mmCIF file of C-alpha atoms in Angstrom:
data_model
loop_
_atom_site.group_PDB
_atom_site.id
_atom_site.type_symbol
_atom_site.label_atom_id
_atom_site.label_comp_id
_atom_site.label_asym_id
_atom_site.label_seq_id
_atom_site.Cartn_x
_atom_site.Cartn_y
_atom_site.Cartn_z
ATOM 1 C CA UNK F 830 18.804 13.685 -21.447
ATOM 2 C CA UNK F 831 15.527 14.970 -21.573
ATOM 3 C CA UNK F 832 14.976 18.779 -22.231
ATOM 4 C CA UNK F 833 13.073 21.065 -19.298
ATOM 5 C CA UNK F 834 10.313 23.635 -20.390
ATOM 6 C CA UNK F 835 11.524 24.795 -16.655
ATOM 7 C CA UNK F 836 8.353 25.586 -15.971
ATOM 8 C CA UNK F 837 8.535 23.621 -12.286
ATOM 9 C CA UNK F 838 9.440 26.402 -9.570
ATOM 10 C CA UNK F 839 10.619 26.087 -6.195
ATOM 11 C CA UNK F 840 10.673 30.121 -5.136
ATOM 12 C CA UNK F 841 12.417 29.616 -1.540
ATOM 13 C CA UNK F 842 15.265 32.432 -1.350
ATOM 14 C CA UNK F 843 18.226 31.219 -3.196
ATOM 15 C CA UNK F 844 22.205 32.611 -3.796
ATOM 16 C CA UNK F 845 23.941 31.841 -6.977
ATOM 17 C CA UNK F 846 27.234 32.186 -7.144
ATOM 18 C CA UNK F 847 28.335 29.565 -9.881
ATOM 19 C CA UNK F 848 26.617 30.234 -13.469
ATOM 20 C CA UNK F 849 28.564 31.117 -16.859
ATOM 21 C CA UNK F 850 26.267 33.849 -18.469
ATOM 22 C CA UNK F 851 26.923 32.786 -21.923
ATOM 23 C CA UNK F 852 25.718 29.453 -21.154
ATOM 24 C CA UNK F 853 22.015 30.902 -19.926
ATOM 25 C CA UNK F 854 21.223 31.917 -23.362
ATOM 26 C CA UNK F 855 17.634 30.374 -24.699
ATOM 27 C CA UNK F 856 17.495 29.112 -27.879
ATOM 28 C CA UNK F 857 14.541 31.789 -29.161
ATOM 29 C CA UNK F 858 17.326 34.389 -27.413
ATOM 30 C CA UNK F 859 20.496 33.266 -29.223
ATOM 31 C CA UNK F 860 18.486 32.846 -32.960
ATOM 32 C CA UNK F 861 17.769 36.646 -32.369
ATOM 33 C CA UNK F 862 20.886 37.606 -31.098
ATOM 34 C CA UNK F 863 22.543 35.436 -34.253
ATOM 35 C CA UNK F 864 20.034 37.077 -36.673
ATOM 36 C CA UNK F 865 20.588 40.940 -35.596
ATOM 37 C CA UNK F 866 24.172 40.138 -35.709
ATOM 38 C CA UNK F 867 24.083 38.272 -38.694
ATOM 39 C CA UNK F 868 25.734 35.559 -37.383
ATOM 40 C CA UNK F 869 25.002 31.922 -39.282
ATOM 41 C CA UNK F 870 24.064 29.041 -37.215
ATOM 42 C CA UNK F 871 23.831 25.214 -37.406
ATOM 43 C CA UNK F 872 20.222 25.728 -36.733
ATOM 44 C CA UNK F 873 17.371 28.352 -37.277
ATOM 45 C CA UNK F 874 14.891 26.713 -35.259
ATOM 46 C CA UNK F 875 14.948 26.956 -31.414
ATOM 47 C CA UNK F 876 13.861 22.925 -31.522
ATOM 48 C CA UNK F 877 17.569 22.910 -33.559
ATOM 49 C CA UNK F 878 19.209 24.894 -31.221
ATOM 50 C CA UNK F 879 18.073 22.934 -28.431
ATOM 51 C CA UNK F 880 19.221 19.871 -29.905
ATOM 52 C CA UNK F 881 22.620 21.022 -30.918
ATOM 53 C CA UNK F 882 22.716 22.530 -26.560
ATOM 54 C CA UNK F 883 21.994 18.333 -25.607
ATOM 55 C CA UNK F 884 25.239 17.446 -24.158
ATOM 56 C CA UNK F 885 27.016 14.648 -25.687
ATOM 57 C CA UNK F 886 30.846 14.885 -24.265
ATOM 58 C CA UNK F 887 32.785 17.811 -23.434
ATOM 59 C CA UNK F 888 34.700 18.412 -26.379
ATOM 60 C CA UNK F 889 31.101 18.461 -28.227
ATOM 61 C CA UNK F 890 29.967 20.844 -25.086
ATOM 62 C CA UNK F 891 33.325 23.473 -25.982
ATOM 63 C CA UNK F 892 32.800 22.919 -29.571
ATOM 64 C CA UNK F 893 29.040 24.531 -28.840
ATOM 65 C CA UNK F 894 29.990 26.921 -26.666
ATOM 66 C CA UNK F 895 32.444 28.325 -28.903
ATOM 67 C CA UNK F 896 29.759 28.305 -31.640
ATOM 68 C CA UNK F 897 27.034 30.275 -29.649
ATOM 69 C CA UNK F 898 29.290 32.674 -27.556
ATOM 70 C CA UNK F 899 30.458 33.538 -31.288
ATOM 71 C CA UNK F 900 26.900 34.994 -31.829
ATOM 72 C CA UNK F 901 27.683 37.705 -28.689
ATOM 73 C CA UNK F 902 28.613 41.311 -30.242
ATOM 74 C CA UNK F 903 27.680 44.126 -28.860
ATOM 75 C CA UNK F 904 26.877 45.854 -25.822
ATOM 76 C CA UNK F 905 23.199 44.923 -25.963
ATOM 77 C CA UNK F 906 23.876 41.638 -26.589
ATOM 78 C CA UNK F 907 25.483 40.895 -23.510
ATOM 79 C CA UNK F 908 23.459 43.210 -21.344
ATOM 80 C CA UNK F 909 20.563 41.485 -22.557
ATOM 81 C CA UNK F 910 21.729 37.982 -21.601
ATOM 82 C CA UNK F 911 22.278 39.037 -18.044
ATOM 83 C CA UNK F 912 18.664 40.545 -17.593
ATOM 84 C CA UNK F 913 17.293 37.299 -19.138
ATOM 85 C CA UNK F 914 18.863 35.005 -16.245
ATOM 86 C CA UNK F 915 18.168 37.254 -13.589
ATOM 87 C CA UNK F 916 14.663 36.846 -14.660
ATOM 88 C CA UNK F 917 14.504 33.212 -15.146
ATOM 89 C CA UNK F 918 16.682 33.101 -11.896
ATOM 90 C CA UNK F 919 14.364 35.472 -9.576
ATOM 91 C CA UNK F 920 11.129 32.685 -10.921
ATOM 92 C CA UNK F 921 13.222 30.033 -9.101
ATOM 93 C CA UNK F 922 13.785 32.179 -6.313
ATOM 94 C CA UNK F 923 17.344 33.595 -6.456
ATOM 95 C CA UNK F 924 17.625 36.815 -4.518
ATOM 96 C CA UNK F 925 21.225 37.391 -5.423
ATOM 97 C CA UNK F 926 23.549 36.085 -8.295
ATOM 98 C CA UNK F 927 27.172 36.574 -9.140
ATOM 99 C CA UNK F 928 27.482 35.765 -12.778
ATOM 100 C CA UNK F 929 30.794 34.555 -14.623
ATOM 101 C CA UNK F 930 31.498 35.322 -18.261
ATOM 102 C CA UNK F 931 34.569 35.383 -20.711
ATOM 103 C CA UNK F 932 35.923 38.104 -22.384
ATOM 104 C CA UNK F 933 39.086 36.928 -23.722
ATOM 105 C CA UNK F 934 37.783 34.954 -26.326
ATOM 106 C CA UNK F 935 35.038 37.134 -27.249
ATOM 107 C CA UNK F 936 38.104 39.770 -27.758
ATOM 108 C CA UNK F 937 39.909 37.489 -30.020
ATOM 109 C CA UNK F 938 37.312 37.425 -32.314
ATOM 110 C CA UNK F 939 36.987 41.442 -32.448
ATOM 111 C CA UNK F 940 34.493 42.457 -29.261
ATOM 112 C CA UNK F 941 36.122 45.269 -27.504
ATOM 113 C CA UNK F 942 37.019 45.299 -24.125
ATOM 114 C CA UNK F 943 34.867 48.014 -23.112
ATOM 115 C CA UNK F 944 31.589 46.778 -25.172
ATOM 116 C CA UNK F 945 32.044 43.341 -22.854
ATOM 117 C CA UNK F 946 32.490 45.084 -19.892
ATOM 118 C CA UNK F 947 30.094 48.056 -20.191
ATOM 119 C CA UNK F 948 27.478 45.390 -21.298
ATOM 120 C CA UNK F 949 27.451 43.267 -18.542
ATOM 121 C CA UNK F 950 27.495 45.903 -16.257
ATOM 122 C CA UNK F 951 24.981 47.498 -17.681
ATOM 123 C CA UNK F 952 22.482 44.448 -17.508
ATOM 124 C CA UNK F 953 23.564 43.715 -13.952
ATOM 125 C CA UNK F 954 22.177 47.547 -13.219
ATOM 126 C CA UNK F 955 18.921 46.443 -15.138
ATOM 127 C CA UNK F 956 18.669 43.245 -13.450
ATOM 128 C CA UNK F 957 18.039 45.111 -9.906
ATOM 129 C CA UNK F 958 15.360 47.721 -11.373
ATOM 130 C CA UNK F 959 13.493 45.506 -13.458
ATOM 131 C CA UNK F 960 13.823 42.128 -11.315
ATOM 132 C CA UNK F 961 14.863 43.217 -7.720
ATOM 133 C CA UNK F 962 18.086 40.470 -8.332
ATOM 134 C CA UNK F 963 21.187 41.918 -7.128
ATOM 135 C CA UNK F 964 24.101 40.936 -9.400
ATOM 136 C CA UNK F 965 27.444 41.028 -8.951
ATOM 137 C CA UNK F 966 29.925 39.503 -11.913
ATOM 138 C CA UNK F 967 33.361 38.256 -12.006
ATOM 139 C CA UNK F 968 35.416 37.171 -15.087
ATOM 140 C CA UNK F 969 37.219 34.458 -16.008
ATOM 141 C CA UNK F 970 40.642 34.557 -17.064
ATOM 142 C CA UNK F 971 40.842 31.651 -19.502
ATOM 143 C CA UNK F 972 43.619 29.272 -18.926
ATOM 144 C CA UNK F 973 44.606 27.975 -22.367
ATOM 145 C CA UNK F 974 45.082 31.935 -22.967
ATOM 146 C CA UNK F 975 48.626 33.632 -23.068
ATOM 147 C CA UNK F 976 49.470 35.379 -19.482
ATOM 148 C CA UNK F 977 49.686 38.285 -20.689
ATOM 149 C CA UNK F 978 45.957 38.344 -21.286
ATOM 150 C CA UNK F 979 45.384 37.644 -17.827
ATOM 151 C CA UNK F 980 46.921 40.824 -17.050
ATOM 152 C CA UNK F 981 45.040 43.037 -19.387
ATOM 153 C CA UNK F 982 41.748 41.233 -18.036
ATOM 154 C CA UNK F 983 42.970 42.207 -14.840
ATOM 155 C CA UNK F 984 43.565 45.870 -15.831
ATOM 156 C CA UNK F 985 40.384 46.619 -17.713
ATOM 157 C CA UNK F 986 38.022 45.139 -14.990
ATOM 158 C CA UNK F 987 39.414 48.214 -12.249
ATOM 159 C CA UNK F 988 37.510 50.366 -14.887
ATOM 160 C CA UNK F 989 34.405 48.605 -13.823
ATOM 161 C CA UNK F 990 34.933 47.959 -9.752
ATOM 162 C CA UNK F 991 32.351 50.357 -8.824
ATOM 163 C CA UNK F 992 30.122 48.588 -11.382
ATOM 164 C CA UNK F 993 30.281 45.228 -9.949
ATOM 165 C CA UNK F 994 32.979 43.537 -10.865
ATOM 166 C CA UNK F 995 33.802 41.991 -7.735
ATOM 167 C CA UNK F 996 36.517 38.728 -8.183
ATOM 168 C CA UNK F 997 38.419 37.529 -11.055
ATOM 169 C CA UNK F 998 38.121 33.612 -11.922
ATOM 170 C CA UNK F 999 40.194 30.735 -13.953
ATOM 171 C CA UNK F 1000 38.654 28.835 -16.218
ATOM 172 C CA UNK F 1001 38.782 26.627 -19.158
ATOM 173 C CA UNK F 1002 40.793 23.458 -19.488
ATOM 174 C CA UNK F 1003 41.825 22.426 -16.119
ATOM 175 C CA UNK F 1004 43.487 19.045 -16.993
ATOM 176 C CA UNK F 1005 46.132 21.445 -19.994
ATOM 177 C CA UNK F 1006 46.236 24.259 -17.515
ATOM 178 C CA UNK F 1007 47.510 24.198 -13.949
ATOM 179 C CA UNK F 1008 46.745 27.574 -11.893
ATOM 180 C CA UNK F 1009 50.411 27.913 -11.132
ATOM 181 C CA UNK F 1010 50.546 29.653 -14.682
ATOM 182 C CA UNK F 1011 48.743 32.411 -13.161
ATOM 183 C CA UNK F 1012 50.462 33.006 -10.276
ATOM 184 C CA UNK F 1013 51.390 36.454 -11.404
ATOM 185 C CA UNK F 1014 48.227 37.755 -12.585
ATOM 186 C CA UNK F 1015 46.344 36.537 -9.336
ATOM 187 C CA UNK F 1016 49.204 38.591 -7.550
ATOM 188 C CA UNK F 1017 47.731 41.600 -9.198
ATOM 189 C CA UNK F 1018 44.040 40.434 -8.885
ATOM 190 C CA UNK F 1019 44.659 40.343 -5.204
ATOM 191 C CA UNK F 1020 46.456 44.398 -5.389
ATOM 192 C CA UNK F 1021 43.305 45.616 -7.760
ATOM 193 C CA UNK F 1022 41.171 44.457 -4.368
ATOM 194 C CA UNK F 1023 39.492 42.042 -6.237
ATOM 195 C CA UNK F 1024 38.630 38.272 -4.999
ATOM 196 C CA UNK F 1025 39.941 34.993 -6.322
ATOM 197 C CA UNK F 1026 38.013 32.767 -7.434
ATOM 198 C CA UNK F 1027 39.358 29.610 -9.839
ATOM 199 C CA UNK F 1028 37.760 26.523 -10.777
ATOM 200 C CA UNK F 1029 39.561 23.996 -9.639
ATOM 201 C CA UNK F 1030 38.947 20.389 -8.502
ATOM 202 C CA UNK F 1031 36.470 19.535 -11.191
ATOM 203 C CA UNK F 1032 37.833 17.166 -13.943
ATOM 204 C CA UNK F 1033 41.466 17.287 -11.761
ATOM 205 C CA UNK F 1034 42.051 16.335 -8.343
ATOM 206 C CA UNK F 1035 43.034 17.249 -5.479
ATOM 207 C CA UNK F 1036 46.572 18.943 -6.547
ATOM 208 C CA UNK F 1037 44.266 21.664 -8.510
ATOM 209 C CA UNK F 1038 42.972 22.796 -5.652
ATOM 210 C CA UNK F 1039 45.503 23.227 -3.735
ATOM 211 C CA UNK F 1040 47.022 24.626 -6.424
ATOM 212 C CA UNK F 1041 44.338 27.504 -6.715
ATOM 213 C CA UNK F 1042 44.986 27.649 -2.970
ATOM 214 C CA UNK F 1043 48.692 28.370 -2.265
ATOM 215 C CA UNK F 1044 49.314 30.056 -5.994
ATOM 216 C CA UNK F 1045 45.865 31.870 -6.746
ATOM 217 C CA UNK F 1046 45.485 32.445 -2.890
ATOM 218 C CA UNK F 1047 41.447 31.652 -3.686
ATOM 219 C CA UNK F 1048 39.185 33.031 -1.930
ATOM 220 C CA UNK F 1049 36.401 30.731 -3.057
ATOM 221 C CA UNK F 1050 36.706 27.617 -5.273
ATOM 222 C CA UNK F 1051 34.547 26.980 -8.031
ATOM 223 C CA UNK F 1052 34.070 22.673 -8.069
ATOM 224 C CA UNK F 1053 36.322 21.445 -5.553
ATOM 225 C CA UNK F 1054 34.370 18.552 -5.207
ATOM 226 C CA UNK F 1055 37.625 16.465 -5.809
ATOM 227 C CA UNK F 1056 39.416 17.834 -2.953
ATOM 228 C CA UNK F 1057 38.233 14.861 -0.743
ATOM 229 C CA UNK F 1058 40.958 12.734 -2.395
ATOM 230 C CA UNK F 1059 43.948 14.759 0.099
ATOM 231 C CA UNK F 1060 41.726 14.097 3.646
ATOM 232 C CA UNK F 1061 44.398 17.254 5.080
ATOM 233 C CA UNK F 1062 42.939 19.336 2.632
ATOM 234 C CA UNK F 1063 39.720 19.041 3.305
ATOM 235 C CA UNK F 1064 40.731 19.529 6.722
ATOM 236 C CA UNK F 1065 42.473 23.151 5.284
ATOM 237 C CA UNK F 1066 39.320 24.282 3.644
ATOM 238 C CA UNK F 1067 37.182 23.481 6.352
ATOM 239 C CA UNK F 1068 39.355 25.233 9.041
ATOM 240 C CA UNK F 1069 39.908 28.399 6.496
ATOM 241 C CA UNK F 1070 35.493 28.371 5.587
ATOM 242 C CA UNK F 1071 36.527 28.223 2.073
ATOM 243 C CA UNK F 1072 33.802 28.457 0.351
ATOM 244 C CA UNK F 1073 32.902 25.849 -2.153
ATOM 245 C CA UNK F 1074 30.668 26.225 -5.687
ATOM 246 C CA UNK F 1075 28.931 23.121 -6.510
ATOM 247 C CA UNK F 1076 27.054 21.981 -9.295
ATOM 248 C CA UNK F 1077 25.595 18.352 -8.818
ATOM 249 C CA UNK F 1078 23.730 18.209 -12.228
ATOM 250 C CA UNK F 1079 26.520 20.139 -13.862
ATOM 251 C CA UNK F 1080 28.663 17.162 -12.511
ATOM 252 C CA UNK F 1081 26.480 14.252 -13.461
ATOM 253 C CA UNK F 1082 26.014 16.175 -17.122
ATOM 254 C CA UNK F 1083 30.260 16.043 -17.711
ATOM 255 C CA UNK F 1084 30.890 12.507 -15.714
ATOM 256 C CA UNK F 1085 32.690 14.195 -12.816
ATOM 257 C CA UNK F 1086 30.554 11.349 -10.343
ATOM 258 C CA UNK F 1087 28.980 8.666 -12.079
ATOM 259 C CA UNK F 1088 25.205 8.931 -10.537
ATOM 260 C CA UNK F 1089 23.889 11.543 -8.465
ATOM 261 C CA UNK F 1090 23.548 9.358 -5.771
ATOM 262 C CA UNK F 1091 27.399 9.221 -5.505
ATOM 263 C CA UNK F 1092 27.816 12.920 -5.167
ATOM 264 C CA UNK F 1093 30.053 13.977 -2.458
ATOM 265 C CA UNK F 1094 28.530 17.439 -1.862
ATOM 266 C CA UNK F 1095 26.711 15.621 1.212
ATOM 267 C CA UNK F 1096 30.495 14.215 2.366
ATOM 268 C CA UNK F 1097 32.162 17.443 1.786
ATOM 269 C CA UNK F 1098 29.382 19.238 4.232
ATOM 270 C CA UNK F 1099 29.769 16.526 6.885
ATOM 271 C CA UNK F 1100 33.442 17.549 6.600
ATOM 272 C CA UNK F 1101 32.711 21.050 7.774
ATOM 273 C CA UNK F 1102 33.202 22.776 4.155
ATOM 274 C CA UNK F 1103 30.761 25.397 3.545
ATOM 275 C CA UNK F 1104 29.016 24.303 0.284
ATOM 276 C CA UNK F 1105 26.854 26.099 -2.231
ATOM 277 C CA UNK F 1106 24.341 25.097 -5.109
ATOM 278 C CA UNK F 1107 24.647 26.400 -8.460
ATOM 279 C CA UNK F 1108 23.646 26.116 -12.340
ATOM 280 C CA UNK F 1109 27.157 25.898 -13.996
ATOM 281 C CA UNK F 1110 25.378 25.932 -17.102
ATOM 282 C CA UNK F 1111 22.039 25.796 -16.976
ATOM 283 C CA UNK F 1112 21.099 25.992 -20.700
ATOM 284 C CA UNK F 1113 23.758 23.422 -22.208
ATOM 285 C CA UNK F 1114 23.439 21.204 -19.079
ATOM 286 C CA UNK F 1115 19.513 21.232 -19.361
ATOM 287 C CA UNK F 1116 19.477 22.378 -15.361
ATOM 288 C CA UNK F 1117 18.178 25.472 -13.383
ATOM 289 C CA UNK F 1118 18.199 26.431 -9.948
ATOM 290 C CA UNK F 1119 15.106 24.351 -8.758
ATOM 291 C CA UNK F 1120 16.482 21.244 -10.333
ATOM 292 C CA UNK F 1121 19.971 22.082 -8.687
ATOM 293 C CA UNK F 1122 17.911 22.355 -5.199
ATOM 294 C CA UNK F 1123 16.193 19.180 -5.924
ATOM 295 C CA UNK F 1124 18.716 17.604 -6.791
ATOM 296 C CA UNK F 1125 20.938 18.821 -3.229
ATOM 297 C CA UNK F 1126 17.637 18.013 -1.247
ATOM 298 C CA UNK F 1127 17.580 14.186 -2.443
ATOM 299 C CA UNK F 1128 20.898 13.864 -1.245
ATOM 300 C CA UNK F 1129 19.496 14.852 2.398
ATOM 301 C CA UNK F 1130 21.177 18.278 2.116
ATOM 302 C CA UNK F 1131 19.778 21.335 3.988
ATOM 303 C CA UNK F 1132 18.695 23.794 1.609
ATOM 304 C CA UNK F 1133 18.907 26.581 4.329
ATOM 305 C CA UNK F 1134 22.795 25.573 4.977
ATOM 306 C CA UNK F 1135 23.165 25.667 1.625
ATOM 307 C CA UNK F 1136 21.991 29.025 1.668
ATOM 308 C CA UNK F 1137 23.647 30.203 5.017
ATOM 309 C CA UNK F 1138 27.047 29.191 2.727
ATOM 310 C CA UNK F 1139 26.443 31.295 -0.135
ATOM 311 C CA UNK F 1140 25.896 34.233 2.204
ATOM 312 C CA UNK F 1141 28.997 33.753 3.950
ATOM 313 C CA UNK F 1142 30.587 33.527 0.301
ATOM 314 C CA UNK F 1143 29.372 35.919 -1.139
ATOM 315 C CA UNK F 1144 31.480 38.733 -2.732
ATOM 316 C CA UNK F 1145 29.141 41.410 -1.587
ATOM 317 C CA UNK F 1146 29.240 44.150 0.774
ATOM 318 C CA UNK F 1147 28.398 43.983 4.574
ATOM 319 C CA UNK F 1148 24.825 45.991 4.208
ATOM 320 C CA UNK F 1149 23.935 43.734 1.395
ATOM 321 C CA UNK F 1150 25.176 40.754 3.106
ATOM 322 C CA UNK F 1151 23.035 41.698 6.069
ATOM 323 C CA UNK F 1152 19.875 41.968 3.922
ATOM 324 C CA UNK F 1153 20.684 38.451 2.759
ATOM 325 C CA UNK F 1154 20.546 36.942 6.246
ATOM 326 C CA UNK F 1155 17.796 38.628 7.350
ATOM 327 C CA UNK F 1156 15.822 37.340 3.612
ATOM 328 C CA UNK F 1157 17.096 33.651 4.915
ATOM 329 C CA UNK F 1158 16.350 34.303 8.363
ATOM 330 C CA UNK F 1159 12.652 35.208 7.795
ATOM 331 C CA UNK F 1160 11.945 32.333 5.686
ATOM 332 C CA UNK F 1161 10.261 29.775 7.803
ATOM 333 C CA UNK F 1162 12.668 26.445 6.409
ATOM 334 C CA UNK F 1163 10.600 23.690 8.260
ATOM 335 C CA UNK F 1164 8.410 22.978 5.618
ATOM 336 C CA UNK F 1165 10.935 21.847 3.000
ATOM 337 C CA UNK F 1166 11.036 18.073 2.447
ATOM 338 C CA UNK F 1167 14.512 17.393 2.909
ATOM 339 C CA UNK F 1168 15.642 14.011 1.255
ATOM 340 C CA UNK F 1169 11.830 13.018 0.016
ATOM 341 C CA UNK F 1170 12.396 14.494 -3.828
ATOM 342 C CA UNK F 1171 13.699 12.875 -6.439
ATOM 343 C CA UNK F 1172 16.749 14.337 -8.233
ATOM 344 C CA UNK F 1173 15.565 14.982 -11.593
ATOM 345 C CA UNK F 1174 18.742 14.662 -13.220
#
């Protein structure tokens, strides 16, 4: 895998909806972060830090993300990683992001609720004055954790619905944790008034998806690219306009498909399945949104559908949903070379 200086733009209006804040950290970022925190890493060079972020496997990819997520603290910590992406993201374009991070472990190591929440909030408030990105953010529950911490996720993120909080995910392990273990919580997501949103048909097939279907009652999946293995389920989604989240270097990265050439985002569109493009993980996966876009356009995808999904799936008001068709609709599409770029995977 070669590292990115990310220095090659594409700056056509873009939607995120898939990207795990704590994995958008740069190395010079986290070193700082570590050092004001005094928090010890493996490396004190961001050359080091980039080289422990190459991906290896998976369990080397958790190992790291438990290592830097560690370094996260305080208020201002996690503020400033959100302000950070939505700068890097609004250079590639994005004109509206909905960011995922995960509280549960950070409060098993001592963070207080309220310093996670207030934090992220906060930067998603400085994001829009100081980039003109509108973010919106929605936690994961994570699934090797005890229910009961589902719940108090649940509870402390009503605090923060008129702060953007906006849906409430599932995430970790997906091949130790079936959704149906959170059938309860998501029951109470849904009464808070907040969206569903699980990963699900990533590293398992199609029975987690339907899974976050029928017991989560999802709103939007995050993956799903594995639901093609139960044809009446793609069927479902594509009758319902469930929303997928798809990240084709993400995928590659973690050996969900084997090439990028075999990447069934193009199959899953042809099915009728709104589809968007996202980051996942864009620091520890060596990807950003251009790359992501690239890497969609090789495959002979429509950016502008692409695009025309994540506004439909978008956890956002009507007036700001509005403003996001009109930003797509303005933008003159034609002159995007669809299927000519390389993926540069």
């Amino acid at each position: 895998m070669e590292d990115t200086d990310k220095t090659r733009l594409s700056p056509f209006p873009k939607i995120e909806l898939h990207v795990h804040l704590e994995a958008t950290v740069r190395p010079e970022r986290l070193l700082e972060i570590a050092k004001r925190n005094g928090f010890d890493l493996p490396a004190d060079t961001p050359e080091g830090i980039r080289d422990l972020y190459r991906f290896r496997d998976f369990n080397h990819f958790i190992q790291v993300w438990i290592l830097t997520t560690n370094a996260l603290r305080t208020t201002e910590d996690f503020s400033q990683v959100v302000v950070d992406y939505a700068g890097e993201a609004a250079r590639h374009g994005a004109v509206y992001l909905e960011g995922i991070f995960s509280p549960i472990e950070r409060t098993w190591r001592g963070v207080g609720w309220d310093e996670l929440f207030a934090g992220y909030c906060d930067g998603a408030q400085e994001a829009l004055e100081t980039h003109g990105v509108e973010v919106r953010l929605t936690p994961d529950i994570t699934r090797g954790a005890p229910v009961e911490d589902g719940f108090e996720l649940v509870r402390r993120a009503t605090k923060y619905r008129d702060r953007g909080i906006v849906g409430i995910g599932l995430g970790g392990e997906e091949a130790l944790y079936p959704p149906e273990k959170f059938t309860e919580v998501f029951e109470l997501v849904r009464e808070e008034g907040f969206a569903s949103v699980p990963h699900a048909g990533e590293v398992v097939g199609a029975a987690s998806v339907r899974g976050a279907l029928d017991a989560l009652h999802a709103d939007r999946i995050r993956h799903g690219i594995r639901a093609l293995e139960d044809p009446a389920l793609v069927e479902e989604l594509a009758e319902r306009r469930v929303v997928l989240d798809v990240t084709p270097v993400s995928n590659l990265r973690t050996g969900v498909v084997d090439s990028l050439s075999e990447h069934p985002l193009p199959e899953l569109i042809a099915a009728g399945i709104p589809c968007t493009v996202s980051t996942d993980d864009p620091e520890m996966f060596d990807t950003d949104l251009t790359r992501e876009y690239d890497a969609a356009m090789s495959l002979a995808v429509d950016p502008k559908a692409l695009y025309e999904a994540a506004v439909e799936g978008a956890l956002c008001g009507e007036e700001t949903r509005e403003r996001l068709r009109r930003t797509g609709e303005s933008y003159d599409w034609s002159g995007l070379a669809v299927g000519a770029r390389e993926g540069r995977a």
